[in-house]
Structure formats: structure tokens, C-alpha cells
PDB file of C-alpha atoms in Angstrom:
ATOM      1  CA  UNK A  13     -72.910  18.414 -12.245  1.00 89.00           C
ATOM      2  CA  UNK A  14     -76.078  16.721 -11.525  1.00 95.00           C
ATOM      3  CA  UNK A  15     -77.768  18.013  -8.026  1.00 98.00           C
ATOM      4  CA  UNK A  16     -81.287  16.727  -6.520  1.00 98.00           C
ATOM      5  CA  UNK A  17     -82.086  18.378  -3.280  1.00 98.00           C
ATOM      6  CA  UNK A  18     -85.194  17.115  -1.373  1.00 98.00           C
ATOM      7  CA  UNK A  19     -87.617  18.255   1.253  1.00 98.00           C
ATOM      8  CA  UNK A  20     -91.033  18.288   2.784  1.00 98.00           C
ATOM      9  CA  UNK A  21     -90.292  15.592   4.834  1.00 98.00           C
ATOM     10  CA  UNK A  22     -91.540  15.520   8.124  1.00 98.00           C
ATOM     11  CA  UNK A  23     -93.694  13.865  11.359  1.00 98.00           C
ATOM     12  CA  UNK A  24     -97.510  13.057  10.394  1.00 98.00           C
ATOM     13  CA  UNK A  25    -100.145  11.270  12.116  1.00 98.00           C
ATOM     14  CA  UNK A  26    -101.545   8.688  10.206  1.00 98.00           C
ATOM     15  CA  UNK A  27    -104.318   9.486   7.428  1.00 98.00           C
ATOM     16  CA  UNK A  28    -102.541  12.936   6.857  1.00 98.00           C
ATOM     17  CA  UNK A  29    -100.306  14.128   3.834  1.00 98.00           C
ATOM     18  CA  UNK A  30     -97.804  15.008   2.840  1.00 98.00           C
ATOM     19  CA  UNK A  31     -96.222  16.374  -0.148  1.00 98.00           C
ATOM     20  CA  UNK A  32     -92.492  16.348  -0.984  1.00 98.00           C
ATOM     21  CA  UNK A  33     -90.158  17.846  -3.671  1.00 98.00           C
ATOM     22  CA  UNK A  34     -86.749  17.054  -5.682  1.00 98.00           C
ATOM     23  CA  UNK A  35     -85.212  20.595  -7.145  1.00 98.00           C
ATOM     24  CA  UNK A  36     -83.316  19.632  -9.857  1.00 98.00           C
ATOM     25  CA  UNK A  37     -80.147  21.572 -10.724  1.00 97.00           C
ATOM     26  CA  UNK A  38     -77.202  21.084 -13.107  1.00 96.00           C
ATOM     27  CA  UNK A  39     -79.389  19.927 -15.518  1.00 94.00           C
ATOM     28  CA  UNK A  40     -82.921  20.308 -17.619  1.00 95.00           C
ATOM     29  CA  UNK A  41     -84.993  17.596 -16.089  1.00 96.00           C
ATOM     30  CA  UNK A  42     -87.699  17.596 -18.500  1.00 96.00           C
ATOM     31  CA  UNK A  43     -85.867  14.258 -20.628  1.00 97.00           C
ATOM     32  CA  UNK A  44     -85.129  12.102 -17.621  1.00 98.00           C
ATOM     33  CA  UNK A  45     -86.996   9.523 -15.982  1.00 98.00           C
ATOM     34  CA  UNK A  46     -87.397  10.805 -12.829  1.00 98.00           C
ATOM     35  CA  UNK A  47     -88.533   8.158  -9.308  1.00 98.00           C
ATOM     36  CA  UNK A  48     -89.349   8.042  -5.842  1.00 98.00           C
ATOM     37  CA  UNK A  49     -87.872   5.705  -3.800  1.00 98.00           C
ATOM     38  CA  UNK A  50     -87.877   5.108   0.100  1.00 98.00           C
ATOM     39  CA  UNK A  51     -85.897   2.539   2.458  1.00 98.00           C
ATOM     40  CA  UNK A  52     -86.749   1.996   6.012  1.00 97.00           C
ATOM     41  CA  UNK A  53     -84.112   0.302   8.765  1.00 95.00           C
ATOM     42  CA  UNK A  54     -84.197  -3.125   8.101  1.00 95.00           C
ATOM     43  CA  UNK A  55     -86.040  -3.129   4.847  1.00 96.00           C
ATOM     44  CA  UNK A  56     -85.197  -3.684   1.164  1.00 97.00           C
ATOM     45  CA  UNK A  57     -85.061   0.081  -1.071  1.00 97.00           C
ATOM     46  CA  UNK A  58     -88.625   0.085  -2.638  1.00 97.00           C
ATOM     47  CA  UNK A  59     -89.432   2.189  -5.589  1.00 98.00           C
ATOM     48  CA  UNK A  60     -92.691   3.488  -5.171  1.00 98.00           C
ATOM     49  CA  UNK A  61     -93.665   5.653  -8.149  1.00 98.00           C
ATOM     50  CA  UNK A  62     -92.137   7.029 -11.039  1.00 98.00           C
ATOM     51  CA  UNK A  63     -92.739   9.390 -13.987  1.00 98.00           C
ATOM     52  CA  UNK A  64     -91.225   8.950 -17.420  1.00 98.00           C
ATOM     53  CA  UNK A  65     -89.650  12.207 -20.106  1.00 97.00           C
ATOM     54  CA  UNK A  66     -93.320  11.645 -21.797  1.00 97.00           C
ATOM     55  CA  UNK A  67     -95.319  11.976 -18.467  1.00 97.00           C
ATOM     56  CA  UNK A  68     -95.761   8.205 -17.650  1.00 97.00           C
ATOM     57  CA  UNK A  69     -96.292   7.209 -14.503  1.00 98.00           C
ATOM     58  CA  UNK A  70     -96.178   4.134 -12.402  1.00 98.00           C
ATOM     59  CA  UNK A  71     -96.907   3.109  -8.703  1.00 98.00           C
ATOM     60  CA  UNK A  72     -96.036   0.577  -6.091  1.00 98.00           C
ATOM     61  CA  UNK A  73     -99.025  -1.991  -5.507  1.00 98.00           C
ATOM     62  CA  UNK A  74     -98.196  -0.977  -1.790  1.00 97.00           C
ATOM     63  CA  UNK A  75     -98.944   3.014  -2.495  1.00 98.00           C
ATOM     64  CA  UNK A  76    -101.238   2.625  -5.100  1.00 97.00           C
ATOM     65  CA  UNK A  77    -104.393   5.250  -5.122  1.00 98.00           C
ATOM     66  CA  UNK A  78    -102.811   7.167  -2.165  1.00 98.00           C
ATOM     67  CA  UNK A  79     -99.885   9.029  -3.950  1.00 98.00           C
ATOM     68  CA  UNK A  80     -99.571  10.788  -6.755  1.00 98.00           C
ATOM     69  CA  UNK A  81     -96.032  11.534  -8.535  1.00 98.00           C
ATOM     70  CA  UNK A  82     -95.977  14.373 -11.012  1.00 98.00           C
ATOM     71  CA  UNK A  83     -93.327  17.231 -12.458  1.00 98.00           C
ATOM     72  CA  UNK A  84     -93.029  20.881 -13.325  1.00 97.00           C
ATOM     73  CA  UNK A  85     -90.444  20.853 -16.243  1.00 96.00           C
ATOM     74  CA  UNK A  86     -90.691  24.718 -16.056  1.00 96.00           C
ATOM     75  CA  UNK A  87     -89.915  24.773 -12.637  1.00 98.00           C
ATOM     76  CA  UNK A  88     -86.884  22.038 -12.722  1.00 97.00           C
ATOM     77  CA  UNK A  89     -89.155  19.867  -9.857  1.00 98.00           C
ATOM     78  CA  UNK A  90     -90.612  16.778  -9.103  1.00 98.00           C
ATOM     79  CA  UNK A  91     -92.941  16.238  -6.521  1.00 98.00           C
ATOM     80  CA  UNK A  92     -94.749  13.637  -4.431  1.00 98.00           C
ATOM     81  CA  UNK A  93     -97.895  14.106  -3.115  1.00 98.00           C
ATOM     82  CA  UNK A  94     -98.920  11.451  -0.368  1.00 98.00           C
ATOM     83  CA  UNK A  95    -102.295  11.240   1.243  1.00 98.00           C
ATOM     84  CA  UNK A  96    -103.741   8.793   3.580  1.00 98.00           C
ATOM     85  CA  UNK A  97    -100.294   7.863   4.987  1.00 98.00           C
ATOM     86  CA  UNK A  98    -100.019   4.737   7.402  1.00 98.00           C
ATOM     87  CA  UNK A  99     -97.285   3.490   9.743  1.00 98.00           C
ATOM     88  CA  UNK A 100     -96.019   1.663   7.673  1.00 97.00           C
ATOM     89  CA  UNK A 101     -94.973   4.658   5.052  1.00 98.00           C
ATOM     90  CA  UNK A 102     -92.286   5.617   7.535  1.00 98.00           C
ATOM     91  CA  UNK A 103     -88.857   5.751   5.815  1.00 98.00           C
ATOM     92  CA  UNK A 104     -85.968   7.858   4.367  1.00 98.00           C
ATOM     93  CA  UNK A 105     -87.667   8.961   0.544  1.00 98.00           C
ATOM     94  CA  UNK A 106     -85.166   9.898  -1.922  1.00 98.00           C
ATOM     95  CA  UNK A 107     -85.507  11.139  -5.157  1.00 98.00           C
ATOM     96  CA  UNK A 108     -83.771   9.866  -8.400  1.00 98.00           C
ATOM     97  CA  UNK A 109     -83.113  10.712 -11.944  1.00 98.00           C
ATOM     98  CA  UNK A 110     -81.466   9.072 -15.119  1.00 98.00           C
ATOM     99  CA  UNK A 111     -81.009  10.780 -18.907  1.00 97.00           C
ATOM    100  CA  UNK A 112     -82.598   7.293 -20.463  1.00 96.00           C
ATOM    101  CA  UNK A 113     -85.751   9.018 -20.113  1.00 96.00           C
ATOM    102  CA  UNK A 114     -88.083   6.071 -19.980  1.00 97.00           C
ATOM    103  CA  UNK A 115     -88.694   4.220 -16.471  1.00 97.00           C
ATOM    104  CA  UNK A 116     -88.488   0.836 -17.131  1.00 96.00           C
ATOM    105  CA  UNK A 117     -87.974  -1.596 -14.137  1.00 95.00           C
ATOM    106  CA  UNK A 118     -84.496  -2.381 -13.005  1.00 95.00           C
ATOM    107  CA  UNK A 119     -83.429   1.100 -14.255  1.00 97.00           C
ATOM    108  CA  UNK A 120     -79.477   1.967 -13.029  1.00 97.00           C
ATOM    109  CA  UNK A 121     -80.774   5.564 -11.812  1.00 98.00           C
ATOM    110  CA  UNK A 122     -77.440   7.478 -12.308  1.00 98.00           C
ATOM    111  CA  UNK A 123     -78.607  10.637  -9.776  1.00 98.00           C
ATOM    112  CA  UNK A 124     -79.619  10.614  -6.301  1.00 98.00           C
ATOM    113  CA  UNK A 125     -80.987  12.659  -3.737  1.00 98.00           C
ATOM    114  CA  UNK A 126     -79.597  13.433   0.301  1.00 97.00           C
ATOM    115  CA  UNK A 127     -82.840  11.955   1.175  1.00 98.00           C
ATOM    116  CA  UNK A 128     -85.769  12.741   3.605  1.00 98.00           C
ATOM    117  CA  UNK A 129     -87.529  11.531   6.651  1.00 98.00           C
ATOM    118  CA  UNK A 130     -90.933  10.964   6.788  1.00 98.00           C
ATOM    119  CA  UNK A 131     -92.384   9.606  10.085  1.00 98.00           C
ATOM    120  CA  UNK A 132     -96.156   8.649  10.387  1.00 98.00           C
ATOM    121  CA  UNK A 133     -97.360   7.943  13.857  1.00 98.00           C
ATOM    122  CA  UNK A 134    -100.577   5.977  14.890  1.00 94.00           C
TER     123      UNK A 134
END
């Protein structure tokens, strides 16, 4: 029932942005925990920022001051805005969602995205 659908993925150079989205169907988003994640080849899945059903968020130590996660509950969306993006940002991002509502680490995420690539270039 459940349906996340990303995009805004894309080739940058680095120090650009980019900003993605998750539309959110099935379901009203506005209880869930909501996260970003991203895996490149080789590479363990890393969460990198999440927002909570109150508005909480949390960041990766690794994307820390350069993204910024937030939601439109109106709209059904979450979003990722990333600016001053390195090399080493390359990887599939996926959105994910789970009706606990509260992100705390280790969370089972029960919904996932298709995924997007984002490709920064030096």
C-alpha cells in the first residue's frame, strides 16, 4: 500500500547542490519517521539524516552542516537538500519511512524507495 518514489538525482560537479524528494503515497506521512539513506559500490548503507513525526532531525557526522533534511506533511514529501557536495557523496540515495514515528538508531524502516543516483565529479 505503502509507495515512496524518489528523484532529483543527478551528475554535479563538486561544491554544487542538489536537492532531492520522496513522494509519499498510500499513506499520510506526517506520523512516520521518515530517513535518507545512500550506499555506494563497495560500501556499507549509511544513514545520513533523518526527521522524526515531531520534526526532529538528525545528521551523519560525515554530512553534517552541508545537508539539510526537512518535510511538507501537506504536500505528502520529504526532501533533501545537499549543498557543497564532494566526491565522495556519490551513491544510490534512497528514501525510507516507518509508522513508529520516532527515529531512533537501528530503526527496522518498514518502506523503501527505487532509489537515486547522484554522481559528483571533481
Amino acid at each position: 500500500q505503502v509507495q515512496l518514489v524518489e528523484s532529483g538525482g543527478g551528475s554535479v560537479q563538486a561544491g554544487g547542490s542538489l536537492r532531492l524528494s520522496c513522494a509519499a503515497s498510500g499513506t499520510v506521512i506526517r506520523g512516520y519517521c521518515l530517513g535518507w539513506f545512500r550506499q555506494a559500490p563497495g560500501k556499507e548503507r549509511e544513514r545520513v539524516a533523518s526527521i522524526d513525526r515531531d520534526g526532529t532531525t538528525r545528521y551523519a557526522h560525515s554530512v553534517q552542516g552541508r545537508f539539510v533534511v526537512s518535510k511538507d506533511n501537506d504536500k505528502n514529501t520529504l526532501y533533501l537538500q545537499m549543498n557543497s557536495l564532494k566526491p565522495e557523496d556519490t551513491a544510490m540515495y534512497y528514501c525510507a519511512a516507518d509508522d513508529y514515528g520516532y527515529c531512533i538508531i537501528n530503526l527496522p524502516f518498514k518502506h523503501w524507495g527505487q532509489g537515486t543516483q547522484v554522481t559528483v565529479s571533481s
